[in-house]
PDB file of C-alpha atoms in Angstrom:
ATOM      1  CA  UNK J  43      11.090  17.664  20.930  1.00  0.00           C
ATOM      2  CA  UNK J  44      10.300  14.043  19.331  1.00  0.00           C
ATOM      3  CA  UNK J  45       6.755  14.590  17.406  1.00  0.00           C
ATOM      4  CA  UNK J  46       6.475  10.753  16.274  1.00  0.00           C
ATOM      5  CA  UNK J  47       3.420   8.954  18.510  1.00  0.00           C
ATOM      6  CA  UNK J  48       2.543  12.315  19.926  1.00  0.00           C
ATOM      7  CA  UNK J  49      -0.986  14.199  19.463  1.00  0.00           C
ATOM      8  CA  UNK J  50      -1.021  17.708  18.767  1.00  0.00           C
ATOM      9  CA  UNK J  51      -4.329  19.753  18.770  1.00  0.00           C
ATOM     10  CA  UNK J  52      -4.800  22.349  15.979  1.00  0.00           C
ATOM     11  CA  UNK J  53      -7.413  24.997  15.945  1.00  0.00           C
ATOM     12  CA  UNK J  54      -8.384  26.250  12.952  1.00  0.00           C
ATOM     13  CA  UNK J  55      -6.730  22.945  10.934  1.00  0.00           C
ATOM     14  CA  UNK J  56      -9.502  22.635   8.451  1.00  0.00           C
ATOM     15  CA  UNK J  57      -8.362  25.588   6.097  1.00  0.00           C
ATOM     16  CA  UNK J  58      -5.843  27.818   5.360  1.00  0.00           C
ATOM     17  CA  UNK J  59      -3.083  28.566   8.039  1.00  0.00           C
ATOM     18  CA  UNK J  60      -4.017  26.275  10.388  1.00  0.00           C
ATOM     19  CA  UNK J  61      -4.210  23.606   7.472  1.00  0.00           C
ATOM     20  CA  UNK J  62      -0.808  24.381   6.626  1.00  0.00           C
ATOM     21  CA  UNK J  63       0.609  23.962  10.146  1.00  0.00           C
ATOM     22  CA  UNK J  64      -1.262  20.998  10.766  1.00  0.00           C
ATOM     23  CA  UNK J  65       0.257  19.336   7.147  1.00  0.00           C
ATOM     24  CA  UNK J  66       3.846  20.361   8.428  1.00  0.00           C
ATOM     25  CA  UNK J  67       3.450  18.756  12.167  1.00  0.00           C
ATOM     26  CA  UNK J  68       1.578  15.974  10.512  1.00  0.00           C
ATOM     27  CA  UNK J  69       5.036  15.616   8.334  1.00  0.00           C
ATOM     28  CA  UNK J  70       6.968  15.632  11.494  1.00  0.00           C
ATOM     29  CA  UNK J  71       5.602  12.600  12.991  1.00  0.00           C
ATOM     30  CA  UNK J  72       2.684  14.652  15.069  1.00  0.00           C
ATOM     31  CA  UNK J  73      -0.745  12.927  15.098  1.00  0.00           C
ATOM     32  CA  UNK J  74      -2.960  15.312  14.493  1.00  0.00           C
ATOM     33  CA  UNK J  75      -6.391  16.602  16.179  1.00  0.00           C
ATOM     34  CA  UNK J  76      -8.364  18.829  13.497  1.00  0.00           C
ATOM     35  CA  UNK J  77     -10.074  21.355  14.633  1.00  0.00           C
ATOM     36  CA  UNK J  78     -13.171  23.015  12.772  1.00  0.00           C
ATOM     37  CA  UNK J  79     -16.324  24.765  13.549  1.00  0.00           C
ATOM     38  CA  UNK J  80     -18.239  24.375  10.139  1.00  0.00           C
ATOM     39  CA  UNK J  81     -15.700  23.501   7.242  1.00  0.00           C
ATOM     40  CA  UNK J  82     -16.746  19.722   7.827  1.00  0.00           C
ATOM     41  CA  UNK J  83     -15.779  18.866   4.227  1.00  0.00           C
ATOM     42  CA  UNK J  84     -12.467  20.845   4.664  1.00  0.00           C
ATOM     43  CA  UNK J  85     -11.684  18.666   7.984  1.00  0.00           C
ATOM     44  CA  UNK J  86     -12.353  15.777   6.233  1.00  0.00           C
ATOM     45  CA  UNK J  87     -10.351  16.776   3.538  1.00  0.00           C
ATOM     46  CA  UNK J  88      -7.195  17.717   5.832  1.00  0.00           C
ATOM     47  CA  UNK J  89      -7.686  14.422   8.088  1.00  0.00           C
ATOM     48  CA  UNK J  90      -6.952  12.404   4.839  1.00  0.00           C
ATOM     49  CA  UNK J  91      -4.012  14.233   3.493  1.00  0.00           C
ATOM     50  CA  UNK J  92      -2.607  13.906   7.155  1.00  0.00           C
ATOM     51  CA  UNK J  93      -3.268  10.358   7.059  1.00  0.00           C
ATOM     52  CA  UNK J  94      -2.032   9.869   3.358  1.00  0.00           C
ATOM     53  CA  UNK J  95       2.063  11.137   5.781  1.00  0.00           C
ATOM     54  CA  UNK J  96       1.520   7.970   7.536  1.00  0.00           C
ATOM     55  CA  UNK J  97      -0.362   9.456  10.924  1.00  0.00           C
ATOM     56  CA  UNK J  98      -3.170   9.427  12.453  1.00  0.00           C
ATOM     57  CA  UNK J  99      -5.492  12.178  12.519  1.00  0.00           C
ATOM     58  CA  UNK J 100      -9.241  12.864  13.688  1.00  0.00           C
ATOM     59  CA  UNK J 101     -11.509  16.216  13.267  1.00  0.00           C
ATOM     60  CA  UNK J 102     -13.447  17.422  15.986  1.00  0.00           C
ATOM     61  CA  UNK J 103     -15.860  21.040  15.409  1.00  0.00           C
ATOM     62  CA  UNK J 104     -15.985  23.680  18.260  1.00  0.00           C
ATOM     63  CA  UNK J 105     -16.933  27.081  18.246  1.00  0.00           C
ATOM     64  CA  UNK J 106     -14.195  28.811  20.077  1.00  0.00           C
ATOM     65  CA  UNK J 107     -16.300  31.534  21.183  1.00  0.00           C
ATOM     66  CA  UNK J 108     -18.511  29.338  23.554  1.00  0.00           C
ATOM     67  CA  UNK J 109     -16.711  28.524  26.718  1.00  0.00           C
ATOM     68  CA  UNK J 110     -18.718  25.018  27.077  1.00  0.00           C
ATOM     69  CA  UNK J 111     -17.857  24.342  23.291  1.00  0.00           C
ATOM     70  CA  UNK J 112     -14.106  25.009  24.199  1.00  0.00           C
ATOM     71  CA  UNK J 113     -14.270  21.974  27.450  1.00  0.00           C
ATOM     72  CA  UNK J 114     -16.033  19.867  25.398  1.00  0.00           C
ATOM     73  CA  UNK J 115     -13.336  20.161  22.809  1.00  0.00           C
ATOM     74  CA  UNK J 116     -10.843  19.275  24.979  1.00  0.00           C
ATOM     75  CA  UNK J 117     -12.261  16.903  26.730  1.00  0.00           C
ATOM     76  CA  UNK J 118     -13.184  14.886  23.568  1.00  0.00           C
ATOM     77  CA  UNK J 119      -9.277  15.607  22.482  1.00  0.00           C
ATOM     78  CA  UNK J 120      -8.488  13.905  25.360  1.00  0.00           C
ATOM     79  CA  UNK J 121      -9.886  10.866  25.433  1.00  0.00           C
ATOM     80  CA  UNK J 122     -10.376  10.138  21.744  1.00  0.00           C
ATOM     81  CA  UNK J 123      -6.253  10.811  21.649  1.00  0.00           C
ATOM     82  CA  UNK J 124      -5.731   9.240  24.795  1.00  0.00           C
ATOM     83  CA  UNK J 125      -3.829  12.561  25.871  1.00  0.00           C
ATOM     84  CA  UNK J 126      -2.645  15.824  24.010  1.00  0.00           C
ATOM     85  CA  UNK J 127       0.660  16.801  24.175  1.00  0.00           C
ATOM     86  CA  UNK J 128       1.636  19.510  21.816  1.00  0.00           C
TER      87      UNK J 128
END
């Protein structure tokens, strides 16, 4: 699958694993979506080193464990992105 001009959303992107796999998608092509629920200096962080690969990237916080945290996270992904599709 072509990544370049995409938008992927990551959960967890601000730190460790889910930093990781949002660098290496981010070095694909993949615009990333950065998801964090209260590393906001992490996201930050992880937005600019996916923007320093030459994408665009934005964070957005959610707590996962909230069902009307989890629809508004995707539907700000979705129109801040203009779609997700990975």
């Amino acid at each position: 699958m072509e990544l370049r001009g995409r938008w992927g959303l990551v959960t967890g992107a601000a730190k460790r694993i889910g930093r990781s796999i949002a660098l290496a998608l981010a070095g694909r092509g993949l615009n990333v979506i950065v998801h964090y629920n209260a590393s906001d200096d992490a996201a930050a962080a992880t937005v600019r080193e996916i923007e320093a690969l030459g994408v665009r990237a934005l964070a957005l916080p959610a707590d996962l464990g909230r069902g009307d945290d989890v629809a508004r996270l995707a539907r700000e992904a979705e129109a801040r992105s203009g779609g997700v599709d990975v």
